[in-house]
Short mmCIF file of C-alpha atoms in Angstrom, two decimals:
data_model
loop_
_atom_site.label_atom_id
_atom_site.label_comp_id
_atom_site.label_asym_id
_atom_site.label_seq_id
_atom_site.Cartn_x
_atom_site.Cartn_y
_atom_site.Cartn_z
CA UNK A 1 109.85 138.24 97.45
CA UNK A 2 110.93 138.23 100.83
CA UNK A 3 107.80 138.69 102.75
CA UNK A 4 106.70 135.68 100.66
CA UNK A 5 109.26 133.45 101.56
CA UNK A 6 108.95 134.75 105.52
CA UNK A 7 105.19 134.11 105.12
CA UNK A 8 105.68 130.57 103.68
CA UNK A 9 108.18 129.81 106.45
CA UNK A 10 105.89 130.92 109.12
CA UNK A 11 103.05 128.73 107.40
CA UNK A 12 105.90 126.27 107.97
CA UNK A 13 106.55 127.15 111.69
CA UNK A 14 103.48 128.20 113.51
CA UNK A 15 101.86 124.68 113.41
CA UNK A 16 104.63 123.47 115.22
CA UNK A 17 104.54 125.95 117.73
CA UNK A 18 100.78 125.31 118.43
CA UNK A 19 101.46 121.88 118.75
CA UNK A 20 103.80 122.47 121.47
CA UNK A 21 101.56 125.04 123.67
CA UNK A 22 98.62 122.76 123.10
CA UNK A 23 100.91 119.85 124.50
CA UNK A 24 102.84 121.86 127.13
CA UNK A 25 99.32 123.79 128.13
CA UNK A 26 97.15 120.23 128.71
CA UNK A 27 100.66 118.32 130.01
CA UNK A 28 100.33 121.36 133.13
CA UNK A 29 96.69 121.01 133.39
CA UNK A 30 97.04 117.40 133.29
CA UNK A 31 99.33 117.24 136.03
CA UNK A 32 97.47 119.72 138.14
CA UNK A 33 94.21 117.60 138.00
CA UNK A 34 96.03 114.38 138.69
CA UNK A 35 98.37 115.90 141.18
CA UNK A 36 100.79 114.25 139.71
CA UNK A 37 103.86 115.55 141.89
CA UNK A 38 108.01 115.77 140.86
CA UNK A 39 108.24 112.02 143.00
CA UNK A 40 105.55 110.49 140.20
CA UNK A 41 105.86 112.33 137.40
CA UNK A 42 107.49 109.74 135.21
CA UNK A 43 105.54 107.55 136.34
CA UNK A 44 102.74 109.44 135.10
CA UNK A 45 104.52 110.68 131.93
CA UNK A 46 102.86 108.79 129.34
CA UNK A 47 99.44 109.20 130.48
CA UNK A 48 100.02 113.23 130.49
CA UNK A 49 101.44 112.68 127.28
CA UNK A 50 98.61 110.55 125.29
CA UNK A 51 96.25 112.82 126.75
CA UNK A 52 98.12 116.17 125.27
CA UNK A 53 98.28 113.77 121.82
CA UNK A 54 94.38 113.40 121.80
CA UNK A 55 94.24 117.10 122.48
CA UNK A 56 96.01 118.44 119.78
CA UNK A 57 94.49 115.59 117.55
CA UNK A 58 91.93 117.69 116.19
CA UNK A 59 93.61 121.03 116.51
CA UNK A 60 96.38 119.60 113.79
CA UNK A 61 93.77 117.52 111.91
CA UNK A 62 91.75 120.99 110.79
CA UNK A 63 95.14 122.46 109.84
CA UNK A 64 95.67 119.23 107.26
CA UNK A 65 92.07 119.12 106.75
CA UNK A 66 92.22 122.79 105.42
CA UNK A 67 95.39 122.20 103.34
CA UNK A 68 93.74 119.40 101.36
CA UNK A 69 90.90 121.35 100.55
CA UNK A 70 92.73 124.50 99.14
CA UNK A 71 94.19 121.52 97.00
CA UNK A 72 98.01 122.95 96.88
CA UNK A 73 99.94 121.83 94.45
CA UNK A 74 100.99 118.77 96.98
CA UNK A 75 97.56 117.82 97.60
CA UNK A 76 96.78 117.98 93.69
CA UNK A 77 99.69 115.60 92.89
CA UNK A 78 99.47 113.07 95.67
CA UNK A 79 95.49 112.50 95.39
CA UNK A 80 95.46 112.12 91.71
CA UNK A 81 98.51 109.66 92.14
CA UNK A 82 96.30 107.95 94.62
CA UNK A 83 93.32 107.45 92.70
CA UNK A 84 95.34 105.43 90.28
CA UNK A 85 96.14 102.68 92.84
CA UNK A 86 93.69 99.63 93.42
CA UNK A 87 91.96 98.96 96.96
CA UNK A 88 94.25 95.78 96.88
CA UNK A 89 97.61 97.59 96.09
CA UNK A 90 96.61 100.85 98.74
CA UNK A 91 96.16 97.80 101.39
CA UNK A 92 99.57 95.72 100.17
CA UNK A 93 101.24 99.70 100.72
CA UNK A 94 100.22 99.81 104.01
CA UNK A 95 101.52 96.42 104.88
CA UNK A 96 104.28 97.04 103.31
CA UNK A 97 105.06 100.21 105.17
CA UNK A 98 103.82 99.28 108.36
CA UNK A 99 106.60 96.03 108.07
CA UNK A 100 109.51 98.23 106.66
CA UNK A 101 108.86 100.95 109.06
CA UNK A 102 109.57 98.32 111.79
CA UNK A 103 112.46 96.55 110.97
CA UNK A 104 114.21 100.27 109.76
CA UNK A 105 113.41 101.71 113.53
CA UNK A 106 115.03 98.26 114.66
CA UNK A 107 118.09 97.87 112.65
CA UNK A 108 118.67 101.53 113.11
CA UNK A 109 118.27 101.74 117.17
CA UNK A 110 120.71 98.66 116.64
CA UNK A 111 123.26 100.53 114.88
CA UNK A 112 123.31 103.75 117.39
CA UNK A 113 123.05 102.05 120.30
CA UNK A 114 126.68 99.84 118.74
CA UNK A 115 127.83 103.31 118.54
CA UNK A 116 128.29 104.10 122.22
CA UNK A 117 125.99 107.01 122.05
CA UNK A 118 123.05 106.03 124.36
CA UNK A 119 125.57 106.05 126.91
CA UNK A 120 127.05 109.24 126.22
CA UNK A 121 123.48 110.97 126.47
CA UNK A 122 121.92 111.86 129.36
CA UNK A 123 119.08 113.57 127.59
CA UNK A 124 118.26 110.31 125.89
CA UNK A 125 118.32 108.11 129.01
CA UNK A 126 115.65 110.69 130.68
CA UNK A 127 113.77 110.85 127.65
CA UNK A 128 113.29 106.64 127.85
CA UNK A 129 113.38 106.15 131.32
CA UNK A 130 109.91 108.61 131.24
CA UNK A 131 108.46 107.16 127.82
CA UNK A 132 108.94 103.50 129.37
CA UNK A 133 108.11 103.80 133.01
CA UNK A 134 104.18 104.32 132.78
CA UNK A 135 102.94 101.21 131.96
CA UNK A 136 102.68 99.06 128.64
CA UNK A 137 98.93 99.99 127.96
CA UNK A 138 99.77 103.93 127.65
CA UNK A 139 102.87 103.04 125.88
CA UNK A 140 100.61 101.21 122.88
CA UNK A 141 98.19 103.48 123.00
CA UNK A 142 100.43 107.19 123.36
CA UNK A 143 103.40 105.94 121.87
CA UNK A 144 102.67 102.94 119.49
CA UNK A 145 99.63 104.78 117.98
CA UNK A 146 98.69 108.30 119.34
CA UNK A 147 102.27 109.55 118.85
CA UNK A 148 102.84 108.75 115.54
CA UNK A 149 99.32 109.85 114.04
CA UNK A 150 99.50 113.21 115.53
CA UNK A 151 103.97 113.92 114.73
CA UNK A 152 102.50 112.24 111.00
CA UNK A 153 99.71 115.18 110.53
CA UNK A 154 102.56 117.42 111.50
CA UNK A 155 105.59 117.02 110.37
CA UNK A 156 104.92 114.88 107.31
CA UNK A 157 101.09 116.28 106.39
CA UNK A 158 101.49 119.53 107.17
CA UNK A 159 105.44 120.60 107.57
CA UNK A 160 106.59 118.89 104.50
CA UNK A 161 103.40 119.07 102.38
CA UNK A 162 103.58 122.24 102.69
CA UNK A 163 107.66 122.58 102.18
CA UNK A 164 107.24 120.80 99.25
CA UNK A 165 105.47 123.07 97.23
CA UNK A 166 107.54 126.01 98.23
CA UNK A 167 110.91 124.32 97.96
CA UNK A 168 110.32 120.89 96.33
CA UNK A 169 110.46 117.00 97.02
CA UNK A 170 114.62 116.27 97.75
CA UNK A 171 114.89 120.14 99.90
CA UNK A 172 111.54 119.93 101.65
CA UNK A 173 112.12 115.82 103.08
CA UNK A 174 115.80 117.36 103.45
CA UNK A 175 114.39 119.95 105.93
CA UNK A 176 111.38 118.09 107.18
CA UNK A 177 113.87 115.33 108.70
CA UNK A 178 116.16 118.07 110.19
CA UNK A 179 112.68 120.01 112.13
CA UNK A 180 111.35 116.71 112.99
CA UNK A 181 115.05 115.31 114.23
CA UNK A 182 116.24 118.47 115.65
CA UNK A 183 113.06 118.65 118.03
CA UNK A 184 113.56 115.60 119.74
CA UNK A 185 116.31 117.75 121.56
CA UNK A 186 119.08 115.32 122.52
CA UNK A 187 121.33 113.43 120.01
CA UNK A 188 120.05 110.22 119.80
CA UNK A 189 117.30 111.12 118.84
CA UNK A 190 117.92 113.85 116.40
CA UNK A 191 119.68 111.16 114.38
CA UNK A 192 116.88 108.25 115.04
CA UNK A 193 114.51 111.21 114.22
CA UNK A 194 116.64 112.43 110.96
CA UNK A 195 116.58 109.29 109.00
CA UNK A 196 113.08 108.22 110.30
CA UNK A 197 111.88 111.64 108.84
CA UNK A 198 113.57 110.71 105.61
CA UNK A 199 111.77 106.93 105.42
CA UNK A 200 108.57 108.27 106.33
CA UNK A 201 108.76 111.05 103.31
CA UNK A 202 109.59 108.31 101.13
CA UNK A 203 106.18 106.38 102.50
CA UNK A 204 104.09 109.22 101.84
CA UNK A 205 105.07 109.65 98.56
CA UNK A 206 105.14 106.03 97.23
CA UNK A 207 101.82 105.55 98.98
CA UNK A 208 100.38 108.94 97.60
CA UNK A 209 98.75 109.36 101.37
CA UNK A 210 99.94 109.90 104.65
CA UNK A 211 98.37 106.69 106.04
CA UNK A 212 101.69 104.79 104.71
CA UNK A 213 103.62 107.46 106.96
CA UNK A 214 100.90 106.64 109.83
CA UNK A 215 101.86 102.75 109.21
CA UNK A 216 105.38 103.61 109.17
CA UNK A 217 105.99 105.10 111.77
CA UNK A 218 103.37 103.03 114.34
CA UNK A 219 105.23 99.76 113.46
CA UNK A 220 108.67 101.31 114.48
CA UNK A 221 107.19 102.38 118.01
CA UNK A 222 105.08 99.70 118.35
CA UNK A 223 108.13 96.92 117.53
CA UNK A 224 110.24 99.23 120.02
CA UNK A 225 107.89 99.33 122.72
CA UNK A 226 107.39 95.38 122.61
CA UNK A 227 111.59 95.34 122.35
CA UNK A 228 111.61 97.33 126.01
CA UNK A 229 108.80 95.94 127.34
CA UNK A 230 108.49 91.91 126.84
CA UNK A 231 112.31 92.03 126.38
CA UNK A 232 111.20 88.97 123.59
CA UNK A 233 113.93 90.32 121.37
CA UNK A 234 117.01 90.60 123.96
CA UNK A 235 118.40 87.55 121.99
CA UNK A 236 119.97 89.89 119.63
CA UNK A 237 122.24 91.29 122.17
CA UNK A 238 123.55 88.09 123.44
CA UNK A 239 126.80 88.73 121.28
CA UNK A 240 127.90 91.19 118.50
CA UNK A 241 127.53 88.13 116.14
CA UNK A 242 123.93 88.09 116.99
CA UNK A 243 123.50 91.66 116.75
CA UNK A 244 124.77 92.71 113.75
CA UNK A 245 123.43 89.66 111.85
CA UNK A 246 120.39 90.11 112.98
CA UNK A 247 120.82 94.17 111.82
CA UNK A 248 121.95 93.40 108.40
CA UNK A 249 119.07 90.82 107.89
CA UNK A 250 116.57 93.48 108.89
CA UNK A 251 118.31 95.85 106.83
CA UNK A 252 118.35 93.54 103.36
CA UNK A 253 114.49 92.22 104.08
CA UNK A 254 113.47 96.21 105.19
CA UNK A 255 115.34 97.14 101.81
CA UNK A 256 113.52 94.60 99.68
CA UNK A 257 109.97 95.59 101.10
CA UNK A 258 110.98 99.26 100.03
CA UNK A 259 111.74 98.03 96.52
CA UNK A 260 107.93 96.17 96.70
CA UNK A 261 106.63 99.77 97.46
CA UNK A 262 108.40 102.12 95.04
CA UNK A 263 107.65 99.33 92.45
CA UNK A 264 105.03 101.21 89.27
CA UNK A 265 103.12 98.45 89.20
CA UNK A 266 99.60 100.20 90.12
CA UNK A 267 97.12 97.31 90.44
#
């Protein structure tokens, strides 16, 4: 009994850690080829990282690829869940998720950054300053799209689907959420990460696929990276009236598109 559960927890654990040498690995190489120096580096960062994305890509892909073909008991439930659902109502998911995913990454970055912890972390203010100091077209296509396909084929297609038939729905998004938050490595972001990982469970498995996790999770980085970049939505934080109306509104129109998704309705 114990070797099993070690074996399913290293089932759990070594795509993760392939992920990382396959990023680390291309990130050097990258750099090397580039010569990107210490002096450029951020400057740089995205680029090495959307390249180390579309490396690993595939490497991931075959792992999620390989699980849906064994047909696990995940892969059983959420396909024949799936082929209930209409063309129409798969596409009205997506929206759905794509829209919700968005304003949740919003009104949440809203509520931490009220909190006074952005200040308070220096890991998160190197962690930004490199994500958004490359350029806006390597920011859509790394972190608005790259990004969140390849962390979705991990953490949510692989890590949890495969969580979830050893330890079940409620423990395995439990766990998922605190791997996917607790890599991020600073606090911020571990709690961003935590309750993102929790929403984008909650898309997979109201959509039956992970494409509504894909959605999800693209519209939060892509609404983020237009927030930093165009600055079009700085009128939120011309006063706390402005900010945490604006916050609740997102909150009550995100929580109303999640009803829309969890609704039975299948056609």
């Amino acid at each position: 009994m114990k070797t099993n559960g070690f074996v399913k927890a290293w089932n759990v654990i070594y795509p993760i850690l392939i992920y990382y040498v396959i990023s680390n690995v291309v990130i050097y190489l990258s750099s090397l080829f580039l010569g990107v120096g210490e002096e450029t580096y951020v400057q740089y960062y995205m680029l090495l990282q959307t390249i180390s994305t579309a490396v690993a890509l595939p490497v991931l892909y075959n792992y999620y690829r390989r699980d849906q073909l064994t047909m696990t008991v995940f892969y059983q439930r959420t396909s024949n869940e799936l082929a209930e659902l209409t063309r129409d109502r798969k596409i009205l998911n997506g929206v759905l998720t794509f829209f919700a995913g968005a304003l949740a990454g919003l009104a949440l970055n809203n509520i931490i950054g009220a909190t006074g912890l952005v200040e308070l972390s220096q890991g998160y203010q190197n962690v930004t300053a490199h994500f958004y100091g490359g350029g806006l077209v390597f920011e859509i296509l790394g972190a608005g799209i790259l990004i969140p396909l390849v962390e979705e084929l991990l953490y949510r297609g692989i890590v949890y689907g495969r969580l979830s038939d050893w330890l079940g729905i409620p423990v395995a998004a439990l766990v998922s959420a605190l791997i996917f938050g607790g890599l991020h490595m600073n606090l911020v972001q571990f709690i961003y990460a935590f309750f993102m990982g929790l929403l984008m469970v909650y898309f997979l498995e109201k959509t039956h696929n992970l494409y509504g996790a894909v959605l999800g999770h693209m519209g939060a980085n892509l609404l983020t990276v237009l927030r930093t970049e165009t600055g079009v939505l700085s009128w939120m934080e011309s006063s706390p009236a402005a900010l945490w109306g604006t916050t609740v509104g997102m909150a009550v129109v995100c929580g109303v598109l999640l009803l829309l998704l969890g609704g039975k309705k299948r056609g």
